[in-house]
Amino acid sequence: MSKKEHKLVTVITVGFALFAMFFGAGNLILPPYIGLLSGSEWAMALVGFFVTAILAPFVGVLTVARVGTGFSDLMAKFPMWLTVAIHFLVILCIGPLVAIPRTGATTYEVGVRPLFPEISNVVFAVIFFAVVLVLSISKSRIVDVIGKYLTPVLLLFLVLLVCCGILFPINEVEPTSFTGVDAFVFSFKEGYQTLDVLASVIFAGIIISAITNKGYTTHHERMRLAIWSGVVSTLCLLFIYGGLIYLGATTDYVAEGQVARTQLLLHISHTVLGRYGTIVIACAIAFACLTTAIALTSAMGSFAQQLTKGWISYKVGVVICTLISLVLSINEVDAIIKYAGNILLFIYPIVFTVILYVLFFNKYVNDRVPYLLSVITTALISSVAVLQNFGVCPEWLSQMKASIPLSSYSLEWLLPSFVVFVVSAFIVNSLRKR
């Protein structure tokens, strides 16, 4: 048995690592954009963003820790085909399809191009993903590398930017056309773009494995340390997100046409910190994106190894993921965000559903049918939202979706899936008693 690391050291290291894993490209460029559009309703916007980008991922990690040690334990109540399908969709979104390429693209647009315009995005992508490959190839050292070495530097730059922006605001908070509900719903949906709920059910395995490797092997110890590490991560995220949203609400940025999220972030950092602002935000974005890319690449390598039962090794999976991400990262950040939106509108509510019902009913409902039907219900309703986004949804279907309670908060899937879960659980239980 390995010697136990001191609990406080473990909590801080793992908590910082979890924060850095979650805090990637979208987490830095989305909050200022939310603040800019929500203006005087920035506090309500923070609440909406808190739900999807902080609270839900925290609950996701804790739910996995509660039921086991990884994604397969979370999905134990579901049929194997559905488990593989959801795992595959999640890993593609947080892996080489969306999240990892976005880390490279954002680092280039915000951190490299303003300082070194002569470097092409292709050359940078090769360098960035070479570093990701080197640092993610050793699975056992990932949490320590991120938590002990990279995150403190990342936090230093972020705290500097946020504190200066709060103490010396650029402008007064401007009135907005958004109501409080508008600000909440808008930021709630933008929170999908962080991909953190999807990442949480995958990162949980990395976090639990790290806690176990530090000598805490019982379920009670792992759960306790996972909770406290999650608290550390949550407090860090809340402070940084709140600060960045406030900076967006107090900026004097004036956009001609559509707002470019990366340009907004550069403008804020320059006006808050002067000529050093570009350097500070470049360093912050580099560390934020690097830590997330390492964690996600590692998760992709583990998934490939598990899915193929060892035919593709962890290291080979990491190399394949890195190469695909490198190619897709050559796209503009806003282009990646645009095509990611439709995918996330579908998969995000499904993962939400899994987490919520496993968290609250795992000990009380053992039959698989209610879990399966609740996910199918959520998937059907989420499909309507995707059709609306493409502009091909029939009017009657849109009206039906709009009439569902909580639709104004983009939670129209919640009550129908809950009703289906409860009714099906009751019917199954009644049939078994006969």
GROMACS .gro file of C-alpha atoms in nm:
model
  434
    1MET     CA    1   0.000   0.000   0.000
    2SER     CA    2   0.136   0.340  -0.095
    3LYS     CA    3   0.214   0.594   0.174
    4LYS     CA    4  -0.065   0.842   0.225
    5GLU     CA    5  -0.004   1.202   0.128
    6HIS     CA    6  -0.125   1.460   0.382
    7LYS     CA    7  -0.498   1.523   0.335
    8LEU     CA    8  -0.465   1.901   0.300
    9VAL     CA    9  -0.196   1.864   0.034
   10THR     CA   10  -0.410   1.610  -0.150
   11VAL     CA   11  -0.721   1.830  -0.135
   12ILE     CA   12  -0.537   2.137  -0.264
   13THR     CA   13  -0.348   1.947  -0.536
   14VAL     CA   14  -0.652   1.757  -0.660
   15GLY     CA   15  -0.879   2.063  -0.622
   16PHE     CA   16  -0.641   2.280  -0.822
   17ALA     CA   17  -0.608   2.005  -1.084
   18LEU     CA   18  -0.986   1.976  -1.113
   19PHE     CA   19  -1.019   2.354  -1.149
   20ALA     CA   20  -0.756   2.360  -1.423
   21MET     CA   21  -0.911   2.062  -1.603
   22PHE     CA   22  -1.245   2.243  -1.614
   23PHE     CA   23  -1.102   2.587  -1.686
   24GLY     CA   24  -1.015   2.570  -2.052
   25ALA     CA   25  -1.071   2.773  -2.367
   26GLY     CA   26  -1.444   2.829  -2.337
   27ASN     CA   27  -1.423   2.909  -1.967
   28LEU     CA   28  -1.204   3.210  -2.033
   29ILE     CA   29  -1.365   3.357  -2.345
   30LEU     CA   30  -1.734   3.299  -2.260
   31PRO     CA   31  -1.781   3.490  -1.928
   32PRO     CA   32  -1.671   3.835  -2.060
   33TYR     CA   33  -1.906   3.788  -2.356
   34ILE     CA   34  -2.190   3.702  -2.117
   35GLY     CA   35  -2.112   4.010  -1.908
   36LEU     CA   36  -2.102   4.237  -2.214
   37LEU     CA   37  -2.449   4.132  -2.330
   38SER     CA   38  -2.613   4.105  -1.987
   39GLY     CA   39  -2.485   4.444  -1.861
   40SER     CA   40  -2.668   4.550  -1.545
   41GLU     CA   41  -2.816   4.199  -1.513
   42TRP     CA   42  -2.468   4.046  -1.485
   43ALA     CA   43  -2.545   3.898  -1.140
   44MET     CA   44  -2.838   3.697  -1.279
   45ALA     CA   45  -2.616   3.592  -1.567
   46LEU     CA   46  -2.361   3.464  -1.315
   47VAL     CA   47  -2.635   3.256  -1.150
   48GLY     CA   48  -2.727   3.095  -1.482
   49PHE     CA   49  -2.364   3.027  -1.569
   50PHE     CA   50  -2.306   2.893  -1.217
   51VAL     CA   51  -2.571   2.624  -1.268
   52THR     CA   52  -2.437   2.478  -1.593
   53ALA     CA   53  -2.066   2.560  -1.565
   54ILE     CA   54  -1.992   2.514  -1.192
   55LEU     CA   55  -2.266   2.339  -0.993
   56ALA     CA   56  -2.358   2.072  -1.248
   57PRO     CA   57  -1.996   1.963  -1.313
   58PHE     CA   58  -1.933   1.949  -0.936
   59VAL     CA   59  -2.240   1.728  -0.894
   60GLY     CA   60  -2.121   1.515  -1.185
   61VAL     CA   61  -1.787   1.442  -1.018
   62LEU     CA   62  -1.951   1.367  -0.683
   63THR     CA   63  -2.211   1.138  -0.841
   64VAL     CA   64  -1.941   0.926  -1.004
   65ALA     CA   65  -1.742   0.920  -0.677
   66ARG     CA   66  -2.055   0.813  -0.490
   67VAL     CA   67  -2.142   0.517  -0.715
   68GLY     CA   68  -1.793   0.396  -0.804
   69THR     CA   69  -1.471   0.502  -0.970
   70GLY     CA   70  -1.556   0.587  -1.331
   71PHE     CA   71  -1.807   0.646  -1.609
   72SER     CA   72  -1.906   0.279  -1.638
   73ASP     CA   73  -2.016   0.282  -1.271
   74LEU     CA   74  -2.229   0.593  -1.335
   75MET     CA   75  -2.401   0.411  -1.623
   76ALA     CA   76  -2.447   0.079  -1.439
   77LYS     CA   77  -2.827   0.119  -1.441
   78PHE     CA   78  -2.837   0.163  -1.820
   79PRO     CA   79  -2.814  -0.093  -2.105
   80MET     CA   80  -2.464  -0.149  -2.236
   81TRP     CA   81  -2.548  -0.016  -2.584
   82LEU     CA   82  -2.666   0.313  -2.436
   83THR     CA   83  -2.363   0.334  -2.208
   84VAL     CA   84  -2.127   0.294  -2.502
   85ALA     CA   85  -2.327   0.538  -2.719
   86ILE     CA   86  -2.334   0.815  -2.454
   87HIS     CA   87  -1.971   0.756  -2.361
   88PHE     CA   88  -1.874   0.779  -2.728
   89LEU     CA   89  -2.068   1.104  -2.785
   90VAL     CA   90  -1.931   1.261  -2.467
   91ILE     CA   91  -1.573   1.167  -2.541
   92LEU     CA   92  -1.598   1.304  -2.895
   93CYS     CA   93  -1.735   1.636  -2.767
   94ILE     CA   94  -1.478   1.682  -2.492
   95GLY     CA   95  -1.210   1.527  -2.706
   96PRO     CA   96  -1.090   1.567  -3.065
   97LEU     CA   97  -1.417   1.697  -3.212
   98VAL     CA   98  -1.474   2.016  -3.009
   99ALA     CA   99  -1.298   2.084  -2.680
  100ILE     CA  100  -0.936   1.990  -2.751
  101PRO     CA  101  -0.917   2.167  -3.090
  102ARG     CA  102  -1.071   2.473  -2.926
  103THR     CA  103  -0.790   2.487  -2.670
  104GLY     CA  104  -0.533   2.512  -2.948
  105ALA     CA  105  -0.734   2.760  -3.157
  106THR     CA  106  -0.802   2.986  -2.858
  107THR     CA  107  -0.441   2.984  -2.743
  108TYR     CA  108  -0.334   3.091  -3.090
  109GLU     CA  109  -0.595   3.367  -3.136
  110VAL     CA  110  -0.558   3.517  -2.789
  111GLY     CA  111  -0.211   3.424  -2.673
  112VAL     CA  112   0.010   3.397  -2.980
  113ARG     CA  113  -0.121   3.593  -3.279
  114PRO     CA  114  -0.133   3.933  -3.096
  115LEU     CA  115   0.230   3.895  -2.983
  116PHE     CA  116   0.379   3.696  -3.272
  117PRO     CA  117   0.167   3.759  -3.583
  118GLU     CA  118   0.436   3.609  -3.805
  119ILE     CA  119   0.373   3.260  -3.660
  120SER     CA  120   0.107   3.075  -3.861
  121ASN     CA  121  -0.169   2.882  -3.689
  122VAL     CA  122  -0.041   2.559  -3.846
  123VAL     CA  123   0.309   2.598  -3.701
  124PHE     CA  124   0.167   2.689  -3.362
  125ALA     CA  125  -0.074   2.393  -3.366
  126VAL     CA  126   0.217   2.155  -3.421
  127ILE     CA  127   0.413   2.305  -3.129
  128PHE     CA  128   0.111   2.322  -2.893
  129PHE     CA  129   0.000   1.964  -2.949
  130ALA     CA  130   0.356   1.835  -2.929
  131VAL     CA  131   0.368   1.975  -2.574
  132VAL     CA  132   0.025   1.825  -2.498
  133LEU     CA  133   0.146   1.488  -2.622
  134VAL     CA  134   0.462   1.493  -2.409
  135LEU     CA  135   0.276   1.594  -2.091
  136SER     CA  136  -0.019   1.355  -2.133
  137ILE     CA  137   0.168   1.042  -2.239
  138SER     CA  138   0.240   0.947  -1.875
  139LYS     CA  139  -0.103   0.877  -1.728
  140SER     CA  140  -0.001   0.846  -1.362
  141ARG     CA  141   0.161   1.191  -1.335
  142ILE     CA  142  -0.114   1.403  -1.492
  143VAL     CA  143  -0.288   1.527  -1.176
  144ASP     CA  144   0.042   1.620  -1.008
  145VAL     CA  145   0.172   1.799  -1.319
  146ILE     CA  146  -0.149   2.000  -1.350
  147GLY     CA  147  -0.230   2.055  -0.982
  148LYS     CA  148   0.116   2.128  -0.842
  149TYR     CA  149   0.292   2.307  -1.125
  150LEU     CA  150   0.061   2.447  -1.394
  151THR     CA  151  -0.248   2.558  -1.199
  152PRO     CA  152  -0.078   2.794  -0.949
  153VAL     CA  153   0.071   2.988  -1.241
  154LEU     CA  154  -0.268   2.995  -1.418
  155LEU     CA  155  -0.444   3.123  -1.104
  156LEU     CA  156  -0.182   3.392  -1.052
  157PHE     CA  157  -0.249   3.546  -1.395
  158LEU     CA  158  -0.628   3.514  -1.365
  159VAL     CA  159  -0.644   3.665  -1.015
  160LEU     CA  160  -0.425   3.955  -1.129
  161LEU     CA  161  -0.660   4.033  -1.419
  162VAL     CA  162  -0.982   3.994  -1.219
  163CYS     CA  163  -0.868   4.189  -0.912
  164CYS     CA  164  -0.738   4.481  -1.118
  165GLY     CA  165  -1.060   4.486  -1.321
  166ILE     CA  166  -1.278   4.487  -1.006
  167LEU     CA  167  -1.071   4.746  -0.816
  168PHE     CA  168  -1.031   4.974  -1.117
  169PRO     CA  169  -1.335   4.915  -1.343
  170ILE     CA  170  -1.304   5.039  -1.699
  171ASN     CA  171  -1.656   5.175  -1.719
  172GLU     CA  172  -1.988   5.193  -1.536
  173VAL     CA  173  -2.223   4.897  -1.574
  174GLU     CA  174  -2.450   4.987  -1.865
  175PRO     CA  175  -2.829   4.922  -1.874
  176THR     CA  176  -2.930   4.630  -2.093
  177SER     CA  177  -3.233   4.517  -2.288
  178PHE     CA  178  -3.204   4.184  -2.107
  179THR     CA  179  -3.441   4.109  -1.822
  180GLY     CA  180  -3.316   3.903  -1.529
  181VAL     CA  181  -3.473   3.591  -1.683
  182ASP     CA  182  -3.316   3.669  -2.023
  183ALA     CA  183  -2.972   3.701  -1.864
  184PHE     CA  184  -3.018   3.375  -1.672
  185VAL     CA  185  -3.134   3.176  -1.976
  186PHE     CA  186  -2.866   3.319  -2.204
  187SER     CA  187  -2.581   3.241  -1.964
  188PHE     CA  188  -2.736   2.904  -1.878
  189LYS     CA  189  -2.714   2.804  -2.246
  190GLU     CA  190  -2.367   2.956  -2.284
  191GLY     CA  191  -2.259   2.733  -1.995
  192TYR     CA  192  -2.315   2.436  -2.228
  193GLN     CA  193  -2.022   2.563  -2.434
  194THR     CA  194  -1.781   2.503  -2.146
  195LEU     CA  195  -1.848   2.129  -2.193
  196ASP     CA  196  -1.781   2.085  -1.821
  197VAL     CA  197  -2.079   1.864  -1.736
  198LEU     CA  198  -1.967   1.626  -2.009
  199ALA     CA  199  -1.609   1.646  -1.889
  200SER     CA  200  -1.705   1.595  -1.523
  201VAL     CA  201  -1.819   1.235  -1.568
  202ILE     CA  202  -1.489   1.157  -1.743
  203PHE     CA  203  -1.259   1.366  -1.521
  204ALA     CA  204  -1.408   1.201  -1.213
  205GLY     CA  205  -1.224   0.880  -1.300
  206ILE     CA  206  -0.892   1.066  -1.327
  207ILE     CA  207  -0.954   1.244  -0.995
  208ILE     CA  208  -1.060   0.930  -0.808
  209SER     CA  209  -0.761   0.740  -0.947
  210ALA     CA  210  -0.528   1.019  -0.829
  211ILE     CA  211  -0.681   1.014  -0.479
  212THR     CA  212  -0.643   0.635  -0.467
  213ASN     CA  213  -0.279   0.657  -0.579
  214LYS     CA  214  -0.213   0.893  -0.289
  215GLY     CA  215  -0.307   0.617  -0.044
  216TYR     CA  216  -0.680   0.682   0.013
  217THR     CA  217  -0.833   0.353  -0.098
  218THR     CA  218  -1.164   0.318   0.090
  219HIS     CA  219  -1.489   0.450  -0.057
  220HIS     CA  220  -1.544   0.681   0.243
  221GLU     CA  221  -1.197   0.836   0.209
  222ARG     CA  222  -1.228   0.882  -0.166
  223MET     CA  223  -1.572   1.039  -0.135
  224ARG     CA  224  -1.466   1.276   0.145
  225LEU     CA  225  -1.155   1.395  -0.040
  226ALA     CA  226  -1.348   1.424  -0.369
  227ILE     CA  227  -1.602   1.652  -0.197
  228TRP     CA  228  -1.340   1.882  -0.047
  229SER     CA  229  -1.138   1.888  -0.369
  230GLY     CA  230  -1.459   1.980  -0.551
  231VAL     CA  231  -1.521   2.263  -0.305
  232VAL     CA  232  -1.173   2.404  -0.375
  233SER     CA  233  -1.236   2.382  -0.749
  234THR     CA  234  -1.585   2.536  -0.718
  235LEU     CA  235  -1.467   2.836  -0.514
  236CYS     CA  236  -1.187   2.906  -0.761
  237LEU     CA  237  -1.426   2.882  -1.058
  238LEU     CA  238  -1.689   3.102  -0.891
  239PHE     CA  239  -1.440   3.379  -0.817
  240ILE     CA  240  -1.284   3.374  -1.165
  241TYR     CA  241  -1.616   3.345  -1.353
  242GLY     CA  242  -1.779   3.617  -1.144
  243GLY     CA  243  -1.483   3.846  -1.201
  244LEU     CA  244  -1.472   3.785  -1.577
  245ILE     CA  245  -1.847   3.839  -1.617
  246TYR     CA  246  -1.820   4.164  -1.420
  247LEU     CA  247  -1.526   4.273  -1.639
  248GLY     CA  248  -1.743   4.208  -1.944
  249ALA     CA  249  -2.028   4.412  -1.794
  250THR     CA  250  -1.800   4.709  -1.722
  251THR     CA  251  -1.600   4.710  -2.044
  252ASP     CA  252  -1.611   4.997  -2.296
  253TYR     CA  253  -1.581   4.755  -2.587
  254VAL     CA  254  -1.790   4.858  -2.888
  255ALA     CA  255  -1.844   4.593  -3.152
  256GLU     CA  256  -1.915   4.660  -3.516
  257GLY     CA  257  -2.146   4.372  -3.605
  258GLN     CA  258  -2.101   4.037  -3.434
  259VAL     CA  259  -1.884   4.029  -3.122
  260ALA     CA  260  -1.565   3.823  -3.155
  261ARG     CA  261  -1.518   3.661  -2.814
  262THR     CA  262  -1.140   3.643  -2.837
  263GLN     CA  263  -1.113   4.010  -2.942
  264LEU     CA  264  -1.333   4.112  -2.650
  265LEU     CA  265  -1.106   3.927  -2.406
  266LEU     CA  266  -0.796   4.091  -2.557
  267HIS     CA  267  -0.959   4.435  -2.534
  268ILE     CA  268  -1.048   4.386  -2.166
  269SER     CA  269  -0.701   4.262  -2.070
  270HIS     CA  270  -0.536   4.553  -2.254
  271THR     CA  271  -0.759   4.820  -2.099
  272VAL     CA  272  -0.730   4.673  -1.747
  273LEU     CA  273  -0.357   4.601  -1.743
  274GLY     CA  274  -0.227   4.836  -2.011
  275ARG     CA  275   0.054   4.724  -2.238
  276TYR     CA  276   0.121   4.422  -2.015
  277GLY     CA  277  -0.238   4.302  -2.054
  278THR     CA  278  -0.171   4.112  -2.374
  279ILE     CA  279   0.119   3.926  -2.213
  280VAL     CA  280  -0.083   3.840  -1.900
  281ILE     CA  281  -0.382   3.710  -2.094
  282ALA     CA  282  -0.151   3.523  -2.332
  283CYS     CA  283   0.006   3.339  -2.037
  284ALA     CA  284  -0.332   3.277  -1.874
  285ILE     CA  285  -0.487   3.134  -2.188
  286ALA     CA  286  -0.181   2.921  -2.260
  287PHE     CA  287  -0.187   2.758  -1.916
  288ALA     CA  288  -0.569   2.729  -1.910
  289CYS     CA  289  -0.583   2.559  -2.247
  290LEU     CA  290  -0.277   2.345  -2.189
  291THR     CA  291  -0.404   2.198  -1.861
  292THR     CA  292  -0.743   2.119  -2.011
  293ALA     CA  293  -0.596   1.972  -2.328
  294ILE     CA  294  -0.370   1.742  -2.125
  295ALA     CA  295  -0.659   1.614  -1.912
  296LEU     CA  296  -0.891   1.563  -2.210
  297THR     CA  297  -0.625   1.390  -2.419
  298SER     CA  298  -0.556   1.155  -2.129
  299ALA     CA  299  -0.928   1.079  -2.098
  300MET     CA  300  -0.946   1.006  -2.470
  301GLY     CA  301  -0.649   0.768  -2.446
  302SER     CA  302  -0.812   0.581  -2.157
  303PHE     CA  303  -1.141   0.557  -2.346
  304ALA     CA  304  -0.973   0.416  -2.657
  305GLN     CA  305  -0.794   0.155  -2.447
  306GLN     CA  306  -1.115   0.059  -2.265
  307LEU     CA  307  -1.338   0.053  -2.575
  308THR     CA  308  -1.098  -0.169  -2.772
  309LYS     CA  309  -1.013  -0.383  -2.467
  310GLY     CA  310  -0.645  -0.299  -2.496
  311TRP     CA  311  -0.614  -0.342  -2.873
  312ILE     CA  312  -0.544   0.033  -2.888
  313SER     CA  313  -0.312   0.115  -2.598
  314TYR     CA  314  -0.341   0.429  -2.388
  315LYS     CA  315  -0.037   0.585  -2.556
  316VAL     CA  316  -0.158   0.508  -2.908
  317GLY     CA  317  -0.499   0.656  -2.821
  318VAL     CA  318  -0.328   0.971  -2.697
  319VAL     CA  319  -0.127   1.004  -3.019
  320ILE     CA  320  -0.437   0.956  -3.240
  321CYS     CA  321  -0.637   1.209  -3.038
  322THR     CA  322  -0.354   1.461  -3.056
  323LEU     CA  323  -0.322   1.433  -3.434
  324ILE     CA  324  -0.699   1.475  -3.498
  325SER     CA  325  -0.716   1.770  -3.257
  326LEU     CA  326  -0.417   1.933  -3.427
  327VAL     CA  327  -0.592   1.928  -3.766
  328LEU     CA  328  -0.927   2.061  -3.637
  329SER     CA  329  -0.763   2.333  -3.425
  330ILE     CA  330  -0.670   2.521  -3.742
  331ASN     CA  331  -1.034   2.643  -3.755
  332GLU     CA  332  -1.132   2.979  -3.602
  333VAL     CA  333  -1.260   2.966  -3.242
  334ASP     CA  334  -1.603   3.109  -3.331
  335ALA     CA  335  -1.638   2.849  -3.607
  336ILE     CA  336  -1.571   2.568  -3.358
  337ILE     CA  337  -1.821   2.718  -3.112
  338LYS     CA  338  -2.083   2.745  -3.387
  339TYR     CA  339  -2.074   2.382  -3.498
  340ALA     CA  340  -2.042   2.263  -3.136
  341GLY     CA  341  -2.369   2.431  -3.036
  342ASN     CA  342  -2.601   2.182  -3.205
  343ILE     CA  343  -2.415   1.883  -3.067
  344LEU     CA  344  -2.426   2.022  -2.713
  345LEU     CA  345  -2.798   2.107  -2.726
  346PHE     CA  346  -2.856   1.735  -2.773
  347ILE     CA  347  -2.601   1.561  -2.550
  348TYR     CA  348  -2.584   1.805  -2.255
  349PRO     CA  349  -2.942   1.747  -2.127
  350ILE     CA  350  -2.895   1.371  -2.167
  351VAL     CA  351  -2.587   1.369  -1.941
  352PHE     CA  352  -2.771   1.602  -1.699
  353THR     CA  353  -3.052   1.345  -1.684
  354VAL     CA  354  -2.815   1.057  -1.614
  355ILE     CA  355  -2.639   1.246  -1.334
  356LEU     CA  356  -2.960   1.366  -1.165
  357TYR     CA  357  -3.146   1.035  -1.160
  358VAL     CA  358  -2.845   0.827  -1.061
  359LEU     CA  359  -2.767   1.078  -0.785
  360PHE     CA  360  -3.117   1.084  -0.635
  361PHE     CA  361  -3.260   0.741  -0.715
  362ASN     CA  362  -2.964   0.501  -0.741
  363LYS     CA  363  -3.034   0.350  -0.396
  364TYR     CA  364  -3.409   0.330  -0.439
  365VAL     CA  365  -3.478   0.228  -0.800
  366ASN     CA  366  -3.283  -0.072  -0.927
  367ASP     CA  367  -3.470  -0.156  -1.246
  368ARG     CA  368  -3.316  -0.023  -1.566
  369VAL     CA  369  -3.642   0.066  -1.742
  370PRO     CA  370  -3.713   0.402  -1.566
  371TYR     CA  371  -3.356   0.522  -1.628
  372LEU     CA  372  -3.369   0.423  -1.994
  373LEU     CA  373  -3.709   0.583  -2.057
  374SER     CA  374  -3.610   0.908  -1.883
  375VAL     CA  375  -3.303   0.940  -2.107
  376ILE     CA  376  -3.507   0.862  -2.419
  377THR     CA  377  -3.759   1.131  -2.318
  378THR     CA  378  -3.482   1.387  -2.272
  379ALA     CA  379  -3.323   1.288  -2.603
  380LEU     CA  380  -3.651   1.337  -2.792
  381ILE     CA  381  -3.709   1.683  -2.642
  382SER     CA  382  -3.345   1.783  -2.701
  383SER     CA  383  -3.380   1.677  -3.065
  384VAL     CA  384  -3.654   1.939  -3.106
  385ALA     CA  385  -3.413   2.210  -2.984
  386VAL     CA  386  -3.156   2.095  -3.242
  387LEU     CA  387  -3.418   2.104  -3.521
  388GLN     CA  388  -3.511   2.458  -3.414
  389ASN     CA  389  -3.146   2.561  -3.434
  390PHE     CA  390  -3.130   2.431  -3.792
  391GLY     CA  391  -3.458   2.607  -3.876
  392VAL     CA  392  -3.632   2.287  -3.988
  393CYS     CA  393  -3.863   2.232  -3.689
  394PRO     CA  394  -4.240   2.228  -3.766
  395GLU     CA  395  -4.428   2.513  -3.600
  396TRP     CA  396  -4.660   2.281  -3.405
  397LEU     CA  397  -4.361   2.100  -3.257
  398SER     CA  398  -4.195   2.427  -3.154
  399GLN     CA  399  -4.518   2.543  -2.989
  400MET     CA  400  -4.552   2.213  -2.807
  401LYS     CA  401  -4.197   2.242  -2.675
  402ALA     CA  402  -4.257   2.606  -2.570
  403SER     CA  403  -4.565   2.501  -2.372
  404ILE     CA  404  -4.365   2.262  -2.152
  405PRO     CA  405  -4.294   2.404  -1.802
  406LEU     CA  406  -3.945   2.553  -1.756
  407SER     CA  407  -3.896   2.589  -2.134
  408SER     CA  408  -3.814   2.958  -2.083
  409TYR     CA  409  -3.516   2.842  -1.874
  410SER     CA  410  -3.406   2.582  -2.134
  411LEU     CA  411  -3.504   2.309  -1.887
  412GLU     CA  412  -3.807   2.181  -2.077
  413TRP     CA  413  -3.670   1.825  -2.060
  414LEU     CA  414  -3.661   1.816  -1.678
  415LEU     CA  415  -4.028   1.767  -1.577
  416PRO     CA  416  -4.124   1.528  -1.862
  417SER     CA  417  -3.823   1.304  -1.794
  418PHE     CA  418  -3.903   1.312  -1.421
  419VAL     CA  419  -4.269   1.220  -1.477
  420VAL     CA  420  -4.168   0.936  -1.710
  421PHE     CA  421  -3.913   0.812  -1.456
  422VAL     CA  422  -4.158   0.813  -1.163
  423VAL     CA  423  -4.450   0.661  -1.356
  424SER     CA  424  -4.239   0.386  -1.514
  425ALA     CA  425  -4.074   0.309  -1.178
  426PHE     CA  426  -4.419   0.277  -1.020
  427ILE     CA  427  -4.549   0.049  -1.299
  428VAL     CA  428  -4.240  -0.174  -1.291
  429ASN     CA  429  -4.257  -0.200  -0.914
  430SER     CA  430  -4.630  -0.288  -0.928
  431LEU     CA  431  -4.574  -0.558  -1.190
  432ARG     CA  432  -4.298  -0.716  -0.983
  433LYS     CA  433  -4.524  -0.742  -0.678
  434ARG     CA  434  -4.782  -0.946  -0.871
   0.00000   0.00000   0.00000
